[in-house]
mmCIF file of C-alpha atoms in Angstrom:
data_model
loop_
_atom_site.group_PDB
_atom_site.id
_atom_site.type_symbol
_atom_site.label_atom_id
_atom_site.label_comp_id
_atom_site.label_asym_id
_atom_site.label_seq_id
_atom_site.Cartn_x
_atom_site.Cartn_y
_atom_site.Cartn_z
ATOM 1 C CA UNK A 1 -7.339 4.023 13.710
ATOM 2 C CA UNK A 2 -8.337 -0.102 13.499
ATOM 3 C CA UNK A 3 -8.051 -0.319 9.518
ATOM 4 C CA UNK A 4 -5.992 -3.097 8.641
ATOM 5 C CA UNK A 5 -3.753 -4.825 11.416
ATOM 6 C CA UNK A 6 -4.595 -2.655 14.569
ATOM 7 C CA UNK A 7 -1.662 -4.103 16.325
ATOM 8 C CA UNK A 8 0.469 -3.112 13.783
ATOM 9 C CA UNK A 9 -0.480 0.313 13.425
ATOM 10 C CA UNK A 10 -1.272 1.630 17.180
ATOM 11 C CA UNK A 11 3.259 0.156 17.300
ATOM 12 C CA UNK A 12 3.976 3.185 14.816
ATOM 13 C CA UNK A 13 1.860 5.962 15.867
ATOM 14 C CA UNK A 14 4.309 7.945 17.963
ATOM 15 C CA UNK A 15 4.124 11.357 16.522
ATOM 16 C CA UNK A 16 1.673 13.560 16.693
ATOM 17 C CA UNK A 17 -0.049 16.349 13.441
ATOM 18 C CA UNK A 18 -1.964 18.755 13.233
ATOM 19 C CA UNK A 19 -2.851 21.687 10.995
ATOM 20 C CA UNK A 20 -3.436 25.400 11.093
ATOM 21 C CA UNK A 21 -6.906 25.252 8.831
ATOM 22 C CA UNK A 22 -9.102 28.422 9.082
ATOM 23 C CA UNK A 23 -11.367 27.007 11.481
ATOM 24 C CA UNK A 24 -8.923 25.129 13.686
ATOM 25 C CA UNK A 25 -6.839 28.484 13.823
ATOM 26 C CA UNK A 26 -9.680 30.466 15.341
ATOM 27 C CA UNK A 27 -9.205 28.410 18.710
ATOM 28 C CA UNK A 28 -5.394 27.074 19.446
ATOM 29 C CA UNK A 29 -5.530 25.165 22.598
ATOM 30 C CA UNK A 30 -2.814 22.862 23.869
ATOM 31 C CA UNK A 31 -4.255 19.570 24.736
ATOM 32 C CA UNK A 32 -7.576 17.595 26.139
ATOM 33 C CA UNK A 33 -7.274 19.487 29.279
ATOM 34 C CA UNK A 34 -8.041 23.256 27.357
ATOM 35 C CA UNK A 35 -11.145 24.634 26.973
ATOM 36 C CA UNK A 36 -13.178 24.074 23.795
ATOM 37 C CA UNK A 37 -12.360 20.566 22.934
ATOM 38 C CA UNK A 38 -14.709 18.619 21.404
ATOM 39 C CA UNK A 39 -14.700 14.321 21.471
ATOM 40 C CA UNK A 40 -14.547 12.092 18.949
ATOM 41 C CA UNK A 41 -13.551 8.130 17.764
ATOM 42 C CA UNK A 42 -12.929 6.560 14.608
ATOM 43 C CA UNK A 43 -13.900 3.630 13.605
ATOM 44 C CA UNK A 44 -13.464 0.758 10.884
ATOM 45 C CA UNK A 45 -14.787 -3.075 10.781
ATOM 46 C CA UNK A 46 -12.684 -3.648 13.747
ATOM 47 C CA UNK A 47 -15.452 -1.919 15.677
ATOM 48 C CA UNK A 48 -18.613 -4.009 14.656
ATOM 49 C CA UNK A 49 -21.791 -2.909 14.522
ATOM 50 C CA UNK A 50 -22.274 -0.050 16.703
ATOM 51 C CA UNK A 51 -25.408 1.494 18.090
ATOM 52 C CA UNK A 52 -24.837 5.091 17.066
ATOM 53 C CA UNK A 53 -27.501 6.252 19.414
ATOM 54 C CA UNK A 54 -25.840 5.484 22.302
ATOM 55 C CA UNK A 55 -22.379 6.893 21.132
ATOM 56 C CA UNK A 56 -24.057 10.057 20.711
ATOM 57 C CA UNK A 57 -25.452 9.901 24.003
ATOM 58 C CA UNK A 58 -22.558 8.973 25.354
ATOM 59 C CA UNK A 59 -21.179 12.608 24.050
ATOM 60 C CA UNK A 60 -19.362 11.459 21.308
ATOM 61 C CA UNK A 61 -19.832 14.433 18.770
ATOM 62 C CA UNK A 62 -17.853 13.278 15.540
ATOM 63 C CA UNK A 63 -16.370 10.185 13.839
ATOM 64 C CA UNK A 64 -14.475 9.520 11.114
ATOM 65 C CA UNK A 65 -14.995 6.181 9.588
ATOM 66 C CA UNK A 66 -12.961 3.843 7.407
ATOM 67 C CA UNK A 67 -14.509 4.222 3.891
ATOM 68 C CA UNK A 68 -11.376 2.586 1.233
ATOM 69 C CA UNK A 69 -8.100 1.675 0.849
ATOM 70 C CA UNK A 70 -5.564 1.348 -1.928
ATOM 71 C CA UNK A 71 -7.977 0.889 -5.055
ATOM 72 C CA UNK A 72 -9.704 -2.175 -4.256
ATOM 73 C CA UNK A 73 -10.761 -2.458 -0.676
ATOM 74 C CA UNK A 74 -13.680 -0.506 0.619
ATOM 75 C CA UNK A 75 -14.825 -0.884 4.293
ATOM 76 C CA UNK A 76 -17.819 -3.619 4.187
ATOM 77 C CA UNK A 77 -19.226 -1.759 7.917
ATOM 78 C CA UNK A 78 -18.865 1.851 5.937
ATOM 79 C CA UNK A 79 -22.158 2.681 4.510
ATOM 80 C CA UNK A 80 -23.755 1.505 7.100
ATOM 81 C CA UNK A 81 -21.448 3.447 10.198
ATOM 82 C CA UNK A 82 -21.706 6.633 7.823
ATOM 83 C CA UNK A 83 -25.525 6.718 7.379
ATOM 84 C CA UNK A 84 -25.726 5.663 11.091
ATOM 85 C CA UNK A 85 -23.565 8.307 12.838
ATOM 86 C CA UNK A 86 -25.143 10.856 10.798
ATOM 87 C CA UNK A 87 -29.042 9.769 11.803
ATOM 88 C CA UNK A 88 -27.694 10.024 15.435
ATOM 89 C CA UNK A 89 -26.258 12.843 15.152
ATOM 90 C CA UNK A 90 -22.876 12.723 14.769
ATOM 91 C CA UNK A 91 -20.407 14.709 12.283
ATOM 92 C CA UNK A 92 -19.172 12.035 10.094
ATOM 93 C CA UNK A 93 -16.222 11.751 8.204
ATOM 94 C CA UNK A 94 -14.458 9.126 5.485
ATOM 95 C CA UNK A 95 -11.233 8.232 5.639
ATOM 96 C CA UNK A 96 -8.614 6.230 3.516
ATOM 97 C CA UNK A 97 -5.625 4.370 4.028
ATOM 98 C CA UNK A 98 -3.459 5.234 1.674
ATOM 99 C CA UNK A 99 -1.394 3.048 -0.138
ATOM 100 C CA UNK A 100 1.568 4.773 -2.373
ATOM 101 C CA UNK A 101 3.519 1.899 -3.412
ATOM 102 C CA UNK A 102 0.235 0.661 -5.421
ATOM 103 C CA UNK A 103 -0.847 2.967 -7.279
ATOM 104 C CA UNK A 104 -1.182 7.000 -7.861
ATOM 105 C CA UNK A 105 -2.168 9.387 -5.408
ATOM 106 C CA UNK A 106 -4.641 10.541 -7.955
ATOM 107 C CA UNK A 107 -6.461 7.331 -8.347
ATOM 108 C CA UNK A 108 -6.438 6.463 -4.649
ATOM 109 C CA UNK A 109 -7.874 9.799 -4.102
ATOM 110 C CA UNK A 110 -10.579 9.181 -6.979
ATOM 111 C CA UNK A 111 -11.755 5.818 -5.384
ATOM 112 C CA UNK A 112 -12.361 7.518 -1.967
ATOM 113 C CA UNK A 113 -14.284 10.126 -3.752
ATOM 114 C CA UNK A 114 -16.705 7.470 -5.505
ATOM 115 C CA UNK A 115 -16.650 5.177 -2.567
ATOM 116 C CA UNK A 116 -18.090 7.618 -0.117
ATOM 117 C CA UNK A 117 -15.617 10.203 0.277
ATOM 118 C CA UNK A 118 -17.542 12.847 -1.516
ATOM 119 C CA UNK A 119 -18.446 15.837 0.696
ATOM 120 C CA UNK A 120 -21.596 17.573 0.552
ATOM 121 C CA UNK A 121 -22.397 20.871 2.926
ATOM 122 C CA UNK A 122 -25.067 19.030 5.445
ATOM 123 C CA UNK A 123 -23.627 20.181 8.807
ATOM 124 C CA UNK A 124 -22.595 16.920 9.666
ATOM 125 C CA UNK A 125 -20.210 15.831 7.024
ATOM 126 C CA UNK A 126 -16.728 16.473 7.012
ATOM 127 C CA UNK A 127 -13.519 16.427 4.878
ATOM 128 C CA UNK A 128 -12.443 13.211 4.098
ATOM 129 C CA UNK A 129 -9.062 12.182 5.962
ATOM 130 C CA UNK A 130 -6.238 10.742 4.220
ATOM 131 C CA UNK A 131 -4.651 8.224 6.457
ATOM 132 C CA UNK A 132 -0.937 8.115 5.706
ATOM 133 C CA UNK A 133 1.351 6.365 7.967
ATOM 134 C CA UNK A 134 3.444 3.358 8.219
ATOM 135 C CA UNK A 135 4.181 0.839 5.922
ATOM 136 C CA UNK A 136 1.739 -2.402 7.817
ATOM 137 C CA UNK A 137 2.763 -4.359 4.679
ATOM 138 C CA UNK A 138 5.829 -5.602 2.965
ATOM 139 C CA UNK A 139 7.746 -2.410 1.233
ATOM 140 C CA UNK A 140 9.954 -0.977 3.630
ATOM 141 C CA UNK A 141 8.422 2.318 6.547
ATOM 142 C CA UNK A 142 8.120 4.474 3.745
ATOM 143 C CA UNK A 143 6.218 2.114 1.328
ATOM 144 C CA UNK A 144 10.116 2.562 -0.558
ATOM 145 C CA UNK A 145 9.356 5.648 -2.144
ATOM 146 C CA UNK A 146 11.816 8.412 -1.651
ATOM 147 C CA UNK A 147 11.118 11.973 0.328
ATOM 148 C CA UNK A 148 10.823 13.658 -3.212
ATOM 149 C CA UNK A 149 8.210 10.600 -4.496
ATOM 150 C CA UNK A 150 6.286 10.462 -0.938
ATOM 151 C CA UNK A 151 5.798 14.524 -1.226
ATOM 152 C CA UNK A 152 4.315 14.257 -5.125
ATOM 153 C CA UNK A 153 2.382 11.027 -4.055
ATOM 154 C CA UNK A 154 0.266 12.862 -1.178
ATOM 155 C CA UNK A 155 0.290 16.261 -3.025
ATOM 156 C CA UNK A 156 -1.152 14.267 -6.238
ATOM 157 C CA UNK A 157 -3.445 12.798 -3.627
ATOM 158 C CA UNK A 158 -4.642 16.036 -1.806
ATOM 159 C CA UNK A 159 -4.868 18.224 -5.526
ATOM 160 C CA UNK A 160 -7.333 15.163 -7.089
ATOM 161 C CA UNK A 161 -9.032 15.318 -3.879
ATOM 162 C CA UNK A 162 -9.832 19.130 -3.780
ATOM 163 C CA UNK A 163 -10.605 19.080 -7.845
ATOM 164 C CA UNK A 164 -13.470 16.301 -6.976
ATOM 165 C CA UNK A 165 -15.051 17.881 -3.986
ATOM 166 C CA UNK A 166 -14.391 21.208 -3.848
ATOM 167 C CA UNK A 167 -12.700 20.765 -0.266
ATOM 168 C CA UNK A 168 -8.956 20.696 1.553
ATOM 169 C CA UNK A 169 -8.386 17.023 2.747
ATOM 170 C CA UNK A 170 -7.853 16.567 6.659
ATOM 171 C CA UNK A 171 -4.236 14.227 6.889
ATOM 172 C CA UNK A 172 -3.481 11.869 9.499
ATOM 173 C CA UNK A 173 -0.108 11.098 10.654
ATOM 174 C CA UNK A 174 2.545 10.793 12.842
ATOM 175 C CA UNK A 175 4.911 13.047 13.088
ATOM 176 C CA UNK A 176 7.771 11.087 13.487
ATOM 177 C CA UNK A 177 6.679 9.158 10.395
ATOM 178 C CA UNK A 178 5.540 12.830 8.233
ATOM 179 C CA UNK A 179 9.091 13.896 9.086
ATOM 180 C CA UNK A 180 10.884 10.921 7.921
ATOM 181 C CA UNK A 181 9.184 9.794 4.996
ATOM 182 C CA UNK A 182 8.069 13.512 3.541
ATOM 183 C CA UNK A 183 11.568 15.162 4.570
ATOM 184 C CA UNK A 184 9.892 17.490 6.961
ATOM 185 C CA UNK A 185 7.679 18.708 4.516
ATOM 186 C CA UNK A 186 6.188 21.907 5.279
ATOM 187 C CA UNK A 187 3.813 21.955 2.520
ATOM 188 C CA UNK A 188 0.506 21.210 3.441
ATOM 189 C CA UNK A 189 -0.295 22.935 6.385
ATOM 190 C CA UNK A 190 -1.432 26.163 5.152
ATOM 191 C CA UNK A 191 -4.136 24.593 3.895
ATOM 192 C CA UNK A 192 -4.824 21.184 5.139
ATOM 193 C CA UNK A 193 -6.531 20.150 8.426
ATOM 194 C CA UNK A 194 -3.884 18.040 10.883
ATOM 195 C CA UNK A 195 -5.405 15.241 12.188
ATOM 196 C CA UNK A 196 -1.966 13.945 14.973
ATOM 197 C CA UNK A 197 -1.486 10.597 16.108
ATOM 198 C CA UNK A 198 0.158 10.380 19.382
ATOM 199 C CA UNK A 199 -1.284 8.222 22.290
ATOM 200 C CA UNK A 200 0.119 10.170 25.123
ATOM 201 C CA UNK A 201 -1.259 12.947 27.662
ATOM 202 C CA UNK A 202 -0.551 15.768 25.285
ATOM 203 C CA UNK A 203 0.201 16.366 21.684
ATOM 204 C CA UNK A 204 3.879 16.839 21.575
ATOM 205 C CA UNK A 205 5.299 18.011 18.487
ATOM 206 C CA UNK A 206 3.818 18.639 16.047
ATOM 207 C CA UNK A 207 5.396 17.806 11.729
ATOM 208 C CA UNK A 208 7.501 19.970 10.427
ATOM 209 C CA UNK A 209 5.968 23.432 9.460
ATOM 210 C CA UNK A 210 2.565 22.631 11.348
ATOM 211 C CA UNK A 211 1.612 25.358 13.909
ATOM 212 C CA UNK A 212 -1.495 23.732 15.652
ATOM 213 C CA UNK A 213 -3.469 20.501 15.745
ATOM 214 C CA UNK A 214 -7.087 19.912 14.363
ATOM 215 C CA UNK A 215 -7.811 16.710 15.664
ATOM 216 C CA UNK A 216 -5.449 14.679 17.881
ATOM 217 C CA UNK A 217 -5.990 11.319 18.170
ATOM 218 C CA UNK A 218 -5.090 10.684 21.728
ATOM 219 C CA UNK A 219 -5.514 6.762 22.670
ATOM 220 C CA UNK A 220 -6.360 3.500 20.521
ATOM 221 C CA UNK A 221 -8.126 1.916 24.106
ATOM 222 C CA UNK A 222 -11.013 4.230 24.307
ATOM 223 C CA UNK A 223 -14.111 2.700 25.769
ATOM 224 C CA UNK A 224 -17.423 4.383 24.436
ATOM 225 C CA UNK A 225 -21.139 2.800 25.537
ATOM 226 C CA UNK A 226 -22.396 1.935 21.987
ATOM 227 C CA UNK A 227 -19.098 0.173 20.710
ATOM 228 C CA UNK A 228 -18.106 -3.441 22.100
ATOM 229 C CA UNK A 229 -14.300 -3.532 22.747
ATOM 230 C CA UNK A 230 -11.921 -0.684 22.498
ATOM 231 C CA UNK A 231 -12.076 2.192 20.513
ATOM 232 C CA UNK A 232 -9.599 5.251 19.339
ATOM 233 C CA UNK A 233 -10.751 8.509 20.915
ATOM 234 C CA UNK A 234 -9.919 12.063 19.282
ATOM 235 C CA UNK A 235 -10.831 15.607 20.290
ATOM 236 C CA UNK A 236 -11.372 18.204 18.161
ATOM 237 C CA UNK A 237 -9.318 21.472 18.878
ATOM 238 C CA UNK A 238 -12.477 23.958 19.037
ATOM 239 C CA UNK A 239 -16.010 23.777 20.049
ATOM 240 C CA UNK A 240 -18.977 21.620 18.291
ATOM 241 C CA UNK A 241 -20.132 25.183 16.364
ATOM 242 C CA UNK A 242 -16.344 25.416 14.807
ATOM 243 C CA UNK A 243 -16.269 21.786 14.079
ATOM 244 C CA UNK A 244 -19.689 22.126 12.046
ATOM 245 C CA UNK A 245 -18.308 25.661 10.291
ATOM 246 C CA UNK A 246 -15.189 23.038 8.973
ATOM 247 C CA UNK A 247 -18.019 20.475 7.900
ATOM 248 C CA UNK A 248 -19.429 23.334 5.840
ATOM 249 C CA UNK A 249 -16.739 25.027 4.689
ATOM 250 C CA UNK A 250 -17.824 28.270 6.478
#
């Protein structure tokens, strides 16, 4: 994803998540190759303004867009990308970049929830993502919290989520970085939609404990007609009619 420094980011995704949710578990396939995968981007500032028409003609299906990060910063291209995708057509989703060396996991999780991370069941909105990944600032890989503090941070970020909304957060990672900073943490998974980073031909392993991918998040150099420059491209482990059942909790 382009949310602060692209360059620094697309260096550190080389792992790649995803989750067992009930609707990704209905259809396991291994990679972009399998049947039933559905495209996607996602998008931040970094992208412009995008005509949304044309990325939906272009068969892009879903996108999740940048809505906050930390407590103070939200997206200035966010309310217009989310109103935009979903006018076109396109299953929309917020993200947010977490920060855990700033503040709480509960009241990063409660500005993405009044910033545009709320969830309502339209058909074409999903979960919001928490983006949680390496450190792009000063404060060491694992923003210097320890396995035990990084597993209470995102699980005090995924419970304030679900108490606001009503839904299980999608997370995006790496696994190399989930395995590192969380201690292989199994936690999540039974629950929680996997959304892997891993630019690479196929998925690779997966975290610790996670027994399929959701969304895989397969190249930061996408091109899509609609979107000036590149772009990161994601599939969607099922079919468009399983992606919509996740947007409404079905």
């Amino acid at each position: 994803m382009a949310r602060t420094s692209s360059s620094l980011r697309r260096a550190l995704a080389a792992g790649l998540t995803v989750l067992a949710t009930a609707a990704a578990a209905l259809v396991a396939t291994a990679g972009p190759a399998a049947a039933a995968t559905t495209p996607g981007i996602d998008v931040s500032r970094y992208q412009g303004t995008i005509n949304w028409t044309s990325v939906r003609n272009a068969g892009i299906q879903f996108a999740f867009i940048k809505a906050t990060e930390g407590t103070t910063y939200k997206d200035p291209n966010f309310n217009a990308n989310y109103v935009n995708s979903y006018n076109a057509g396109v299953i929309r989703g917020a993200y947010h970049f977490a920060r855990p060396n700033i503040s709480a996991g509960s009241t990063q999780a409660n500005y993405l929830a009044s910033n545009g991370g709320a969830w309502s069941a339209d058909s074409r909105t999903l979960p919001a993502a928490l983006d949680i990944e390496a450190n792009p600032y000063s404060g060491g890989y694992c923003y210097g919290l320890s396995t035990t503090g990084m597993r209470n941070w995102v699980q005090d970020f995924l419970n304030t989520y679900r108490s606001r909304t009503g839904r299980y957060a999608v997370i995006y990672t790496t696994t190399s970085w989930w395995n590192q900073c969380t201690g292989s943490w199994t936690g999540p998974w039974a629950n929680h939609p996997l959304w892997l980073a891993r630019w690479a031909s196929a998925p690779g392993a997966l975290p610790a404990g996670a027994s399929v991918w959701s969304f895989w998040q397969y190249t930061s150099t996408g091109v899509v007609s609609g979107i000036s420059g590149n772009v990161d491209r994601n599939y969607w482990n099922g079919d468009r009619s399983r992606l919509i059942a996740l947007a409404n909790n079905t």
